Amino acid sequence: MNELKVNSVVLGAGPGGYVAAIRLAQLGVDTLLVEKEYYGGVCLNVGCIPSKALIHVAKSFESIGKMNDFGITAEAPAIDFSKTQAWKNKLVGQLTGGIKTLVTKNGAKVLEGTGTIMGTNNLRVMAADGSETKVSFENLIIATGSSPIHIPTFPVGKRIIDSTGALGLTEIPKHMTLIGGGYIGLELGFVYRKLGAEVTVVEMMDSVLPGFDKDVVKAMTRKLKKGKFQVLTGAKAKGYQETENGVQLTVEHKGKDLTIDTDYVCVTVGRRPNTGGIGLENAGIHLDDHGFIKIDDQLRTNVPNIFAIGDVAGQPMLAHHASYQGEIAAEVIAGHAAKADAKVCPAVVFTDPEIATVGKSEDEARASGREISVGNFPFAALGKAKAGNDTEGFVKIIADKETEEVLGVVIVGHNAGDLIGEATLGIEMGAFLDDLSLTIHPHPTLTEALMEAAKKAKGHAIHVLN
């Protein structure tokens, strides 16, 4: 068995782990990054990046059919999906290779294999060829991420797939059924619907996107209906039978059993932390009631020299949140006075239209006992949105009625994910409505909608009626 001794080990090279390793190395800490499969983690390999690549392709494909609106005549588009997947895979390969280079160029070491915690100061790494390395460390950052939740009665196989399988299909199905109407399922659903597939959504709750702002749910429900999705809410997938070319799915809906003939059933009911099988018990690391590793505001576990970041450490399970935590854990290990004190973390859903939120929703703000002001500005009243022929959606700002402090922002529409950055910075810096409403925003741009929504919350709107 080989032996290594380092100051700090990072277990997992996802968006939290590789960032932590780079920052540790930048701070002069002797660092080893251990990864068993994916540089860039699920996000880069079978999540955020490949899904956004396919979303881009799907939107581009659909947009060709709308060119007549601009006076552009184009032949009926066709798609070679094998080329699409090859392009997506090439993109992922370039980015993952870039991450490994960044890690090593910054001075961290890399060890490929499956890491198992053996105690509070040592780790065993087994490589694919069966060779083992014993690693002794002073500090450990656990960044093992999460995996799709699988339903026991729907085991993943040829026709029952999860989000990873849906991103890797080599054909565009005639029909896809999604079990789960949350953000992961809807993102995938929009991809294949735009590419020509019929899509059915089976959701146990009373609406799609459970837990989201009520105006977001209304907008998405309208869009799904307009897009001719079949949406079954308050429904339960009971079982299935594989056929020669697909699946017969049995769904209980409104007290009756329905049979859905579909090419693929994609299970998208959430994600679970990867805490099993990594040796947490060997170091006495505590989990919370939801199976996440317990951490404090410096990302430490109950074992002072062991840290946890990203999906494995709790909500929000978002790549950018993991990266934020990775830098903080590195700073703490290097002896800096750092801690996780962000007021808010933005979230984006890359459906069509996009959805982006930060801070409190309207319902959450009301439930806190505050009196609030709400300003809602539609993109349909914005010149840039009209010029781009993309006027769906709105910006909604929630503020304290007395102080006018901005509490939350909801954006539905084109480039919502880019626009939410200004709102996030505003809330983080303690912005009030006037900070947004009196800031000169460039014209014509989509960012004007934030300014206009702030004015609306004050009753001073110019381009919509108050």
Short mmCIF file of C-alpha atoms in Angstrom, two decimals:
data_model
loop_
_atom_site.label_atom_id
_atom_site.label_comp_id
_atom_site.label_asym_id
_atom_site.label_seq_id
_atom_site.Cartn_x
_atom_site.Cartn_y
_atom_site.Cartn_z
CA MET A 1 0.00 0.00 0.00
CA ASN A 2 1.27 3.46 -0.93
CA GLU A 3 1.36 6.15 1.75
CA LEU A 4 0.93 9.93 1.51
CA LYS A 5 1.00 12.64 4.14
CA VAL A 6 -0.54 16.06 3.45
CA ASN A 7 -1.93 18.96 5.41
CA SER A 8 -5.38 18.91 3.83
CA VAL A 9 -7.43 16.45 1.78
CA VAL A 10 -10.52 17.40 -0.24
CA LEU A 11 -12.77 14.40 -0.90
CA GLY A 12 -14.71 15.06 -4.10
CA ALA A 13 -13.90 17.28 -7.09
CA GLY A 14 -17.31 18.84 -7.69
CA PRO A 15 -18.00 22.59 -7.72
CA GLY A 16 -17.35 22.72 -3.98
CA GLY A 17 -14.39 20.38 -3.80
CA TYR A 18 -12.27 21.60 -6.68
CA VAL A 19 -12.79 25.23 -5.63
CA ALA A 20 -11.72 24.36 -2.08
CA ALA A 21 -8.61 22.58 -3.37
CA ILE A 22 -7.62 25.52 -5.58
CA ARG A 23 -8.13 28.06 -2.81
CA LEU A 24 -6.20 25.94 -0.29
CA ALA A 25 -3.28 25.70 -2.70
CA GLN A 26 -3.40 29.43 -3.36
CA LEU A 27 -3.14 29.98 0.39
CA GLY A 28 -0.01 27.84 0.57
CA VAL A 29 -1.62 24.77 2.13
CA ASP A 30 -0.26 21.35 1.07
CA THR A 31 -3.42 19.93 -0.53
CA LEU A 32 -4.59 16.65 -2.09
CA LEU A 33 -7.81 16.41 -4.12
CA VAL A 34 -9.34 12.91 -4.26
CA GLU A 35 -11.90 12.12 -6.98
CA LYS A 36 -13.32 8.76 -8.06
CA GLU A 37 -15.15 9.68 -11.26
CA TYR A 38 -15.97 13.25 -12.30
CA TYR A 39 -13.80 16.36 -12.25
CA GLY A 40 -16.42 19.07 -11.87
CA GLY A 41 -18.79 16.67 -10.17
CA VAL A 42 -22.36 15.90 -11.17
CA CYS A 43 -22.93 19.56 -12.06
CA LEU A 44 -20.38 19.71 -14.83
CA ASN A 45 -20.65 16.15 -16.10
CA VAL A 46 -24.29 15.07 -15.80
CA GLY A 47 -26.09 18.11 -14.40
CA CYS A 48 -25.84 21.87 -14.77
CA ILE A 49 -23.62 22.13 -17.83
CA PRO A 50 -24.88 19.31 -20.08
CA SER A 51 -28.49 20.19 -19.28
CA LYS A 52 -27.91 23.84 -20.17
CA ALA A 53 -26.19 22.77 -23.39
CA LEU A 54 -29.23 20.72 -24.40
CA ILE A 55 -31.56 23.52 -23.31
CA HIS A 56 -29.64 25.89 -25.59
CA VAL A 57 -29.97 23.46 -28.50
CA ALA A 58 -33.68 22.97 -27.86
CA LYS A 59 -34.37 26.72 -27.70
CA SER A 60 -32.33 27.33 -30.85
CA PHE A 61 -34.21 24.55 -32.67
CA GLU A 62 -37.57 25.99 -31.63
CA SER A 63 -36.56 29.56 -32.53
CA ILE A 64 -36.01 28.61 -36.16
CA GLY A 65 -39.71 27.94 -36.47
CA LYS A 66 -40.47 31.45 -35.21
CA MET A 67 -38.28 33.27 -37.72
CA ASN A 68 -41.28 34.14 -39.87
CA ASP A 69 -42.25 36.64 -37.17
CA PHE A 70 -39.17 38.64 -38.16
CA GLY A 71 -39.67 38.25 -41.89
CA ILE A 72 -37.02 35.52 -42.15
CA THR A 73 -38.00 32.47 -44.15
CA ALA A 74 -36.29 29.22 -43.21
CA GLU A 75 -36.78 25.64 -44.24
CA ALA A 76 -38.28 23.25 -41.72
CA PRO A 77 -35.42 22.46 -39.30
CA ALA A 78 -34.09 18.97 -38.71
CA ILE A 79 -31.82 17.74 -35.95
CA ASP A 80 -29.13 15.07 -35.84
CA PHE A 81 -29.28 14.24 -32.14
CA SER A 82 -26.13 12.13 -32.22
CA LYS A 83 -24.22 15.26 -33.31
CA THR A 84 -25.94 17.25 -30.58
CA GLN A 85 -24.79 14.76 -27.96
CA ALA A 86 -21.27 14.69 -29.41
CA TRP A 87 -21.09 18.50 -29.17
CA LYS A 88 -22.39 18.40 -25.59
CA ASN A 89 -19.87 15.73 -24.61
CA LYS A 90 -17.00 17.64 -26.21
CA LEU A 91 -17.99 20.74 -24.24
CA VAL A 92 -18.07 18.77 -20.99
CA GLY A 93 -14.68 17.20 -21.78
CA GLN A 94 -13.10 20.59 -22.36
CA LEU A 95 -14.40 21.95 -19.07
CA THR A 96 -13.49 18.91 -16.97
CA GLY A 97 -9.97 18.90 -18.42
CA GLY A 98 -9.69 22.57 -17.61
CA ILE A 99 -10.61 21.96 -13.98
CA LYS A 100 -7.90 19.32 -13.47
CA THR A 101 -5.37 21.69 -15.03
CA LEU A 102 -6.46 24.57 -12.76
CA VAL A 103 -6.11 22.38 -9.68
CA THR A 104 -2.62 21.15 -10.52
CA LYS A 105 -1.34 24.48 -11.87
CA ASN A 106 -2.35 26.11 -8.59
CA GLY A 107 -0.18 23.60 -6.75
CA ALA A 108 -2.61 21.01 -5.40
CA LYS A 109 -2.02 17.30 -5.93
CA VAL A 110 -4.63 14.98 -7.44
CA LEU A 111 -5.31 11.33 -6.59
CA GLU A 112 -7.90 9.39 -8.58
CA GLY A 113 -9.85 6.71 -6.75
CA THR A 114 -12.58 6.04 -4.21
CA GLY A 115 -11.84 7.61 -0.85
CA THR A 116 -12.97 6.07 2.45
CA ILE A 117 -12.49 7.85 5.77
CA MET A 118 -10.70 5.49 8.17
CA GLY A 119 -10.42 7.83 11.15
CA THR A 120 -10.09 11.46 12.13
CA ASN A 121 -6.68 11.77 10.49
CA ASN A 122 -6.49 9.18 7.72
CA LEU A 123 -8.15 8.15 4.51
CA ARG A 124 -7.86 5.12 2.23
CA VAL A 125 -8.06 5.66 -1.53
CA MET A 126 -8.65 2.71 -3.83
CA ALA A 127 -7.80 3.28 -7.50
CA ALA A 128 -9.64 1.67 -10.40
CA ASP A 129 -6.79 -0.84 -10.83
CA GLY A 130 -7.22 -2.04 -7.25
CA SER A 131 -4.14 -0.33 -5.82
CA GLU A 132 -4.53 1.42 -2.46
CA THR A 133 -3.07 4.54 -0.95
CA LYS A 134 -3.18 5.44 2.73
CA VAL A 135 -3.41 9.20 3.17
CA SER A 136 -2.66 10.90 6.50
CA PHE A 137 -4.03 14.43 6.91
CA GLU A 138 -4.42 17.23 9.40
CA ASN A 139 -7.63 18.55 7.82
CA LEU A 140 -10.32 17.00 5.63
CA ILE A 141 -13.06 18.64 3.54
CA ILE A 142 -15.89 16.29 2.61
CA ALA A 143 -17.43 17.36 -0.71
CA THR A 144 -19.04 14.16 -1.96
CA GLY A 145 -22.17 15.78 -3.39
CA SER A 146 -25.52 14.12 -4.03
CA SER A 147 -27.26 11.58 -6.26
CA PRO A 148 -30.75 11.29 -7.77
CA ILE A 149 -33.35 9.76 -5.46
CA HIS A 150 -34.53 6.45 -6.91
CA ILE A 151 -37.97 4.98 -6.28
CA PRO A 152 -37.59 1.27 -5.38
CA THR A 153 -40.58 0.31 -7.54
CA PHE A 154 -39.02 2.10 -10.52
CA PRO A 155 -35.43 0.78 -10.73
CA VAL A 156 -33.26 2.54 -13.29
CA GLY A 157 -32.73 0.47 -16.41
CA LYS A 158 -33.19 0.66 -20.16
CA ARG A 159 -36.57 2.43 -20.15
CA ILE A 160 -36.70 3.72 -16.56
CA ILE A 161 -34.13 6.49 -16.37
CA ASP A 162 -33.04 9.30 -14.07
CA SER A 163 -31.79 12.78 -14.99
CA THR A 164 -28.38 11.39 -15.92
CA GLY A 165 -30.01 8.94 -18.32
CA ALA A 166 -32.22 11.64 -19.80
CA LEU A 167 -29.18 13.80 -20.59
CA GLY A 168 -27.47 10.89 -22.31
CA LEU A 169 -30.23 9.67 -24.63
CA THR A 170 -29.07 9.01 -28.17
CA GLU A 171 -32.54 9.50 -29.64
CA ILE A 172 -35.36 11.97 -29.26
CA PRO A 173 -38.24 9.90 -27.88
CA LYS A 174 -41.73 10.15 -29.31
CA HIS A 175 -43.05 10.34 -25.75
CA MET A 176 -41.39 10.90 -22.37
CA THR A 177 -43.08 10.72 -18.98
CA LEU A 178 -41.60 12.54 -16.00
CA ILE A 179 -42.29 11.33 -12.47
CA GLY A 180 -41.85 14.58 -10.58
CA GLY A 181 -42.82 18.11 -11.56
CA GLY A 182 -40.01 19.92 -9.78
CA TYR A 183 -37.32 22.01 -11.42
CA ILE A 184 -35.14 19.10 -12.59
CA GLY A 185 -38.04 17.36 -14.31
CA LEU A 186 -39.39 20.49 -15.96
CA GLU A 187 -35.98 21.52 -17.31
CA LEU A 188 -35.65 18.13 -19.00
CA GLY A 189 -39.28 18.19 -20.08
CA PHE A 190 -38.83 21.48 -21.92
CA VAL A 191 -35.76 20.14 -23.74
CA TYR A 192 -37.53 17.16 -25.22
CA ARG A 193 -40.83 18.95 -25.81
CA LYS A 194 -39.06 21.61 -27.90
CA LEU A 195 -37.29 18.87 -29.83
CA GLY A 196 -40.61 17.28 -30.73
CA ALA A 197 -41.42 14.74 -28.02
CA GLU A 198 -44.78 14.49 -26.31
CA VAL A 199 -44.22 15.01 -22.58
CA THR A 200 -46.34 13.93 -19.62
CA VAL A 201 -45.64 15.19 -16.10
CA VAL A 202 -46.82 13.15 -13.09
CA GLU A 203 -46.64 15.14 -9.85
CA MET A 204 -47.90 14.00 -6.43
CA MET A 205 -48.47 17.53 -5.12
CA ASP A 206 -51.31 19.84 -6.16
CA SER A 207 -49.13 21.83 -8.56
CA VAL A 208 -45.85 21.71 -10.43
CA LEU A 209 -42.86 23.42 -8.79
CA PRO A 210 -44.12 22.79 -5.24
CA GLY A 211 -42.69 25.31 -2.79
CA PHE A 212 -42.16 28.04 -5.39
CA ASP A 213 -43.75 31.52 -5.35
CA LYS A 214 -47.44 31.36 -6.29
CA ASP A 215 -46.99 33.72 -9.25
CA VAL A 216 -44.18 31.51 -10.57
CA VAL A 217 -46.44 28.46 -10.38
CA LYS A 218 -49.22 30.30 -12.21
CA ALA A 219 -46.89 31.41 -14.99
CA MET A 220 -45.40 27.93 -15.40
CA THR A 221 -48.81 26.25 -15.36
CA ARG A 222 -49.94 28.54 -18.19
CA LYS A 223 -46.77 27.83 -20.18
CA LEU A 224 -47.09 24.08 -19.78
CA LYS A 225 -50.67 24.27 -21.05
CA LYS A 226 -49.63 26.47 -23.96
CA GLY A 227 -46.79 24.07 -24.77
CA LYS A 228 -49.27 21.14 -24.82
CA PHE A 229 -47.66 19.21 -22.00
CA GLN A 230 -49.91 16.66 -20.31
CA VAL A 231 -49.73 17.54 -16.62
CA LEU A 232 -51.24 15.26 -13.97
CA THR A 233 -51.07 16.83 -10.51
CA GLY A 234 -52.22 15.08 -7.37
CA ALA A 235 -51.14 11.90 -9.15
CA LYS A 236 -49.12 8.86 -8.11
CA ALA A 237 -47.09 6.54 -10.32
CA LYS A 238 -48.00 3.04 -9.15
CA GLY A 239 -46.14 0.66 -11.42
CA TYR A 240 -45.06 -0.18 -14.93
CA GLN A 241 -44.63 -2.92 -17.46
CA GLU A 242 -41.99 -2.82 -20.16
CA THR A 243 -43.20 -3.38 -23.70
CA GLU A 244 -41.28 -4.15 -26.86
CA ASN A 245 -40.56 -0.47 -27.58
CA GLY A 246 -41.34 1.34 -24.34
CA VAL A 247 -43.23 1.29 -21.08
CA GLN A 248 -46.84 1.02 -19.95
CA LEU A 249 -47.04 3.21 -16.86
CA THR A 250 -49.89 2.95 -14.36
CA VAL A 251 -50.81 6.23 -12.65
CA GLU A 252 -53.45 6.85 -10.01
CA HIS A 253 -55.18 10.17 -10.71
CA LYS A 254 -58.42 11.48 -9.20
CA GLY A 255 -59.27 8.08 -7.79
CA LYS A 256 -58.82 6.23 -11.07
CA ASP A 257 -55.98 4.24 -12.59
CA LEU A 258 -54.66 5.54 -15.91
CA THR A 259 -52.37 3.74 -18.33
CA ILE A 260 -49.76 5.83 -20.14
CA ASP A 261 -47.85 4.36 -23.09
CA THR A 262 -44.47 6.04 -23.21
CA ASP A 263 -40.97 5.50 -24.59
CA TYR A 264 -39.18 6.42 -21.36
CA VAL A 265 -40.12 7.09 -17.75
CA CYS A 266 -37.74 9.62 -16.19
CA VAL A 267 -37.72 9.67 -12.37
CA THR A 268 -36.93 13.18 -11.11
CA VAL A 269 -38.13 13.28 -7.50
CA GLY A 270 -35.14 15.02 -5.94
CA ARG A 271 -31.61 14.29 -4.77
CA ARG A 272 -30.04 12.74 -1.68
CA PRO A 273 -26.66 13.48 -0.05
CA ASN A 274 -23.81 11.05 -0.72
CA THR A 275 -23.07 10.21 2.91
CA GLY A 276 -23.20 6.43 2.72
CA GLY A 277 -20.15 4.29 2.15
CA ILE A 278 -17.55 7.01 2.72
CA GLY A 279 -16.64 6.05 6.29
CA LEU A 280 -18.30 8.85 8.27
CA GLU A 281 -18.87 6.41 11.15
CA ASN A 282 -15.13 5.73 11.38
CA ALA A 283 -14.55 9.36 12.35
CA GLY A 284 -17.73 9.74 14.42
CA ILE A 285 -19.21 12.42 12.14
CA HIS A 286 -22.80 13.36 12.97
CA LEU A 287 -25.72 13.61 10.53
CA ASP A 288 -28.92 15.59 10.95
CA ASP A 289 -32.46 14.18 10.72
CA HIS A 290 -32.44 14.55 6.91
CA GLY A 291 -29.20 12.65 6.39
CA PHE A 292 -26.99 15.71 5.82
CA ILE A 293 -23.69 16.21 7.62
CA LYS A 294 -24.06 18.69 10.48
CA ILE A 295 -21.85 21.77 10.14
CA ASP A 296 -21.32 25.10 11.89
CA ASP A 297 -20.84 28.53 10.30
CA GLN A 298 -17.19 27.69 9.54
CA LEU A 299 -18.28 24.47 7.78
CA ARG A 300 -16.79 22.32 10.55
CA THR A 301 -18.42 19.04 11.49
CA ASN A 302 -18.53 17.87 15.10
CA VAL A 303 -14.95 16.67 14.48
CA PRO A 304 -12.98 19.96 14.52
CA ASN A 305 -10.48 19.11 11.76
CA ILE A 306 -13.11 17.71 9.38
CA PHE A 307 -15.29 20.02 7.28
CA ALA A 308 -18.24 19.39 4.94
CA ILE A 309 -19.45 21.53 2.03
CA GLY A 310 -22.00 21.45 -0.78
CA ASP A 311 -24.92 19.08 -1.26
CA VAL A 312 -23.66 16.66 1.38
CA ALA A 313 -23.98 19.41 4.01
CA GLY A 314 -27.59 20.47 3.40
CA GLN A 315 -29.75 22.97 1.60
CA PRO A 316 -29.58 24.80 -0.70
CA MET A 317 -28.22 22.00 -2.89
CA LEU A 318 -26.81 24.32 -5.55
CA ALA A 319 -23.43 24.34 -7.30
CA HIS A 320 -22.70 28.01 -6.61
CA HIS A 321 -23.49 27.54 -2.93
CA ALA A 322 -21.00 24.65 -2.80
CA SER A 323 -18.31 26.82 -4.39
CA TYR A 324 -18.99 29.60 -1.87
CA GLN A 325 -18.63 27.13 0.99
CA GLY A 326 -15.48 25.63 -0.53
CA GLU A 327 -13.65 28.94 -0.42
CA ILE A 328 -14.73 29.57 3.18
CA ALA A 329 -13.58 26.14 4.38
CA ALA A 330 -10.21 26.72 2.70
CA GLU A 331 -9.85 30.13 4.35
CA VAL A 332 -10.66 28.67 7.78
CA ILE A 333 -8.11 25.86 7.36
CA ALA A 334 -5.49 28.43 6.34
CA GLY A 335 -6.10 30.30 9.59
CA HIS A 336 -8.19 33.17 8.29
CA ALA A 337 -11.17 34.59 10.19
CA ALA A 338 -13.79 33.38 7.72
CA LYS A 339 -17.32 32.07 8.15
CA ALA A 340 -20.47 31.49 6.08
CA ASP A 341 -22.50 34.65 6.58
CA ALA A 342 -24.25 35.20 3.25
CA LYS A 343 -27.71 36.68 3.73
CA VAL A 344 -29.16 34.98 0.65
CA CYS A 345 -28.38 32.52 -2.12
CA PRO A 346 -30.03 32.85 -5.55
CA ALA A 347 -31.65 29.91 -7.34
CA VAL A 348 -32.36 29.56 -11.05
CA VAL A 349 -34.59 27.14 -12.98
CA PHE A 350 -33.70 26.96 -16.68
CA THR A 351 -37.15 26.23 -18.01
CA ASP A 352 -38.83 28.38 -20.66
CA PRO A 353 -39.34 30.99 -19.39
CA GLU A 354 -36.45 30.94 -16.93
CA ILE A 355 -37.21 31.34 -13.23
CA ALA A 356 -34.88 33.02 -10.74
CA THR A 357 -35.46 33.78 -7.08
CA VAL A 358 -33.51 35.23 -4.19
CA GLY A 359 -34.49 36.08 -0.63
CA LYS A 360 -38.01 35.68 0.73
CA SER A 361 -41.00 34.83 -1.40
CA GLU A 362 -44.18 36.85 -0.95
CA ASP A 363 -45.76 34.11 1.18
CA GLU A 364 -42.62 33.75 3.33
CA ALA A 365 -42.46 37.50 3.90
CA ARG A 366 -46.12 37.64 4.93
CA ALA A 367 -45.71 34.61 7.19
CA SER A 368 -42.89 36.39 9.03
CA GLY A 369 -45.46 38.84 10.36
CA ARG A 370 -44.26 41.86 8.41
CA GLU A 371 -46.38 44.24 6.42
CA ILE A 372 -44.99 44.17 2.92
CA SER A 373 -45.07 46.06 -0.35
CA VAL A 374 -45.00 44.17 -3.64
CA GLY A 375 -44.01 45.62 -6.98
CA ASN A 376 -44.68 43.55 -10.11
CA PHE A 377 -43.51 44.69 -13.54
CA PRO A 378 -44.27 42.66 -16.69
CA PHE A 379 -41.66 42.19 -19.41
CA ALA A 380 -44.48 42.86 -21.90
CA ALA A 381 -44.17 46.55 -20.94
CA LEU A 382 -40.44 46.65 -21.67
CA GLY A 383 -39.03 47.85 -24.98
CA LYS A 384 -36.05 45.48 -25.05
CA ALA A 385 -38.28 42.47 -24.42
CA LYS A 386 -40.61 43.51 -27.25
CA ALA A 387 -37.70 44.12 -29.61
CA GLY A 388 -36.42 40.62 -28.84
CA ASN A 389 -39.89 39.12 -29.33
CA ASP A 390 -39.71 37.54 -25.87
CA THR A 391 -42.16 39.24 -23.53
CA GLU A 392 -43.19 36.39 -21.21
CA GLY A 393 -42.77 36.90 -17.50
CA PHE A 394 -42.25 39.57 -14.89
CA VAL A 395 -40.05 40.93 -12.12
CA LYS A 396 -41.55 40.94 -8.64
CA ILE A 397 -39.93 42.73 -5.71
CA ILE A 398 -41.01 42.11 -2.11
CA ALA A 399 -40.09 44.79 0.43
CA ASP A 400 -40.84 45.72 4.03
CA LYS A 401 -43.68 48.24 3.84
CA GLU A 402 -42.38 50.46 6.65
CA THR A 403 -38.64 50.48 6.05
CA GLU A 404 -38.72 49.65 2.28
CA GLU A 405 -35.88 47.16 2.75
CA VAL A 406 -35.84 44.70 -0.15
CA LEU A 407 -36.63 41.22 1.18
CA GLY A 408 -36.92 39.14 -1.95
CA VAL A 409 -37.00 39.20 -5.74
CA VAL A 410 -38.69 36.82 -8.17
CA ILE A 411 -37.95 36.95 -11.90
CA VAL A 412 -39.72 34.91 -14.56
CA GLY A 413 -38.63 35.47 -18.14
CA HIS A 414 -35.81 35.61 -20.66
CA ASN A 415 -32.37 35.75 -18.98
CA ALA A 416 -33.87 35.65 -15.49
CA GLY A 417 -30.79 33.80 -14.28
CA ASP A 418 -28.53 36.65 -15.36
CA LEU A 419 -30.80 39.37 -14.01
CA ILE A 420 -31.02 37.87 -10.52
CA GLY A 421 -27.38 38.82 -9.87
CA GLU A 422 -28.24 42.50 -9.36
CA ALA A 423 -31.04 41.56 -6.97
CA THR A 424 -28.75 39.23 -5.01
CA LEU A 425 -26.11 41.93 -4.59
CA GLY A 426 -28.79 44.40 -3.56
CA ILE A 427 -30.21 42.20 -0.80
CA GLU A 428 -26.71 41.20 0.36
CA MET A 429 -25.81 44.88 0.76
CA GLY A 430 -29.08 45.74 2.52
CA ALA A 431 -30.70 47.61 -0.38
CA PHE A 432 -33.91 49.58 -0.07
CA LEU A 433 -36.43 50.20 -2.83
CA ASP A 434 -34.88 53.58 -3.61
CA ASP A 435 -31.50 51.95 -4.20
CA LEU A 436 -33.03 50.12 -7.15
CA SER A 437 -35.61 52.65 -8.25
CA LEU A 438 -33.23 55.64 -8.31
CA THR A 439 -30.26 53.83 -9.86
CA ILE A 440 -29.98 54.75 -13.55
CA HIS A 441 -30.39 51.57 -15.55
CA PRO A 442 -29.28 51.45 -19.20
CA HIS A 443 -31.98 51.62 -21.88
CA PRO A 444 -33.12 49.54 -23.64
CA THR A 445 -32.23 46.55 -21.44
CA LEU A 446 -34.02 43.90 -19.46
CA THR A 447 -32.47 45.25 -16.24
CA GLU A 448 -34.90 48.17 -16.41
CA ALA A 449 -37.57 45.75 -15.17
CA LEU A 450 -35.87 45.67 -11.75
CA MET A 451 -35.93 49.47 -11.54
CA GLU A 452 -39.56 49.59 -12.67
CA ALA A 453 -40.66 46.88 -10.21
CA ALA A 454 -39.03 48.84 -7.36
CA LYS A 455 -40.88 51.97 -8.47
CA LYS A 456 -44.12 49.96 -8.62
CA ALA A 457 -43.62 48.77 -5.03
CA LYS A 458 -43.44 52.43 -4.00
CA GLY A 459 -46.47 53.40 -6.10
CA HIS A 460 -44.26 55.46 -8.44
CA ALA A 461 -44.30 53.29 -11.56
CA ILE A 462 -43.85 55.12 -14.86
CA HIS A 463 -44.45 52.49 -17.52
CA VAL A 464 -47.33 50.58 -15.92
CA LEU A 465 -50.32 51.82 -13.97
CA ASN A 466 -49.92 52.02 -10.21
#
